[in-house]
Amino acid sequence: MKRVLIAALPLAAVSLASCMTTKSYSACKQDVERLKTAISNTAAFLDSVEPELQAAEAAARVCDTRLGTCEASAWVMRLEILRADADSERAYFTRANETWRPEACLDYTSTYRLNPPPPERYRAYYESYDKVTARTDELIAELEAFGG
């Protein structure tokens, strides 16, 4: 009897593991929709950030040339808000990306019941977030040098 129980343990572990790696259709659909929303939000955010960063760069040039009114402190505050927004948007995007597990939803993607976006469509957003954060930090440092 003891040998039967010992032999059954690995089978029970495999059975339990397979249950944990499969999600329901509704959970998979929710994950796909969350990922699509995160991709859409990220694209819109990154599009809106570019003009703001360009305006901050122009303000830094004005401060550097001293040909106009230097509004460094106002721009530092705006950029700090922008950085916090970027961190928040990235966190939502990362969570949506990490929650979506294609291997747990194979039953629904293989039968075309779900249509998740391909990873190559959204993985580059991480690099874009890194660039926004780096540019924001550089501009904050530059503007703070002017008394911001």
Short mmCIF file of N, CA and C in Angstrom, two decimals, residues 3 26 33 44 49 52 54 75-76 85 93 100 110 118 122-123 128 130:
data_model
loop_
_atom_site.label_atom_id
_atom_site.label_comp_id
_atom_site.label_asym_id
_atom_site.label_seq_id
_atom_site.Cartn_x
_atom_site.Cartn_y
_atom_site.Cartn_z
N ARG A 3 3.84 1.58 -1.22
CA ARG A 3 4.46 1.76 -2.53
C ARG A 3 3.48 2.39 -3.52
N SER A 26 -12.73 32.81 -19.84
CA SER A 26 -13.03 34.19 -19.42
C SER A 26 -11.79 34.87 -18.84
N GLU A 33 -7.79 41.32 -23.26
CA GLU A 33 -8.38 42.66 -23.32
C GLU A 33 -7.57 43.66 -22.51
N ALA A 44 -0.86 55.89 -26.86
CA ALA A 44 -1.39 57.25 -26.70
C ALA A 44 -0.51 58.07 -25.76
N VAL A 49 3.60 62.40 -24.92
CA VAL A 49 4.81 62.78 -24.18
C VAL A 49 5.81 63.51 -25.08
N GLU A 52 5.62 67.30 -25.27
CA GLU A 52 5.94 67.85 -23.95
C GLU A 52 7.46 67.88 -23.72
N GLN A 54 9.74 67.92 -26.08
CA GLN A 54 10.30 68.90 -27.00
C GLN A 54 10.13 70.32 -26.45
N TRP A 75 9.02 74.11 -15.26
CA TRP A 75 9.27 72.95 -16.10
C TRP A 75 9.75 71.75 -15.30
N VAL A 76 10.51 71.98 -14.26
CA VAL A 76 10.95 70.87 -13.41
C VAL A 76 9.72 70.19 -12.79
N ASP A 85 3.84 60.00 -14.15
CA ASP A 85 2.84 59.43 -15.07
C ASP A 85 3.45 58.30 -15.90
N PHE A 93 1.22 48.73 -17.89
CA PHE A 93 1.60 47.97 -19.07
C PHE A 93 2.34 46.69 -18.68
N TRP A 100 -0.69 38.22 -18.89
CA TRP A 100 -1.01 37.44 -20.08
C TRP A 100 0.01 36.32 -20.23
N SER A 110 -5.43 28.57 -29.94
CA SER A 110 -5.24 27.64 -31.06
C SER A 110 -6.53 27.46 -31.86
N PRO A 118 0.49 40.02 -31.15
CA PRO A 118 1.79 39.35 -31.14
C PRO A 118 2.79 40.12 -30.28
N TYR A 122 4.42 44.79 -29.08
CA TYR A 122 4.44 45.62 -27.88
C TYR A 122 5.70 45.53 -27.04
N ARG A 123 6.58 44.64 -27.29
CA ARG A 123 7.79 44.52 -26.46
C ARG A 123 8.69 45.74 -26.58
N SER A 128 10.92 52.24 -25.22
CA SER A 128 10.38 53.59 -25.32
C SER A 128 10.18 54.21 -23.94
N ASP A 130 11.89 53.46 -21.29
CA ASP A 130 13.24 53.75 -20.80
C ASP A 130 13.76 55.06 -21.37
#
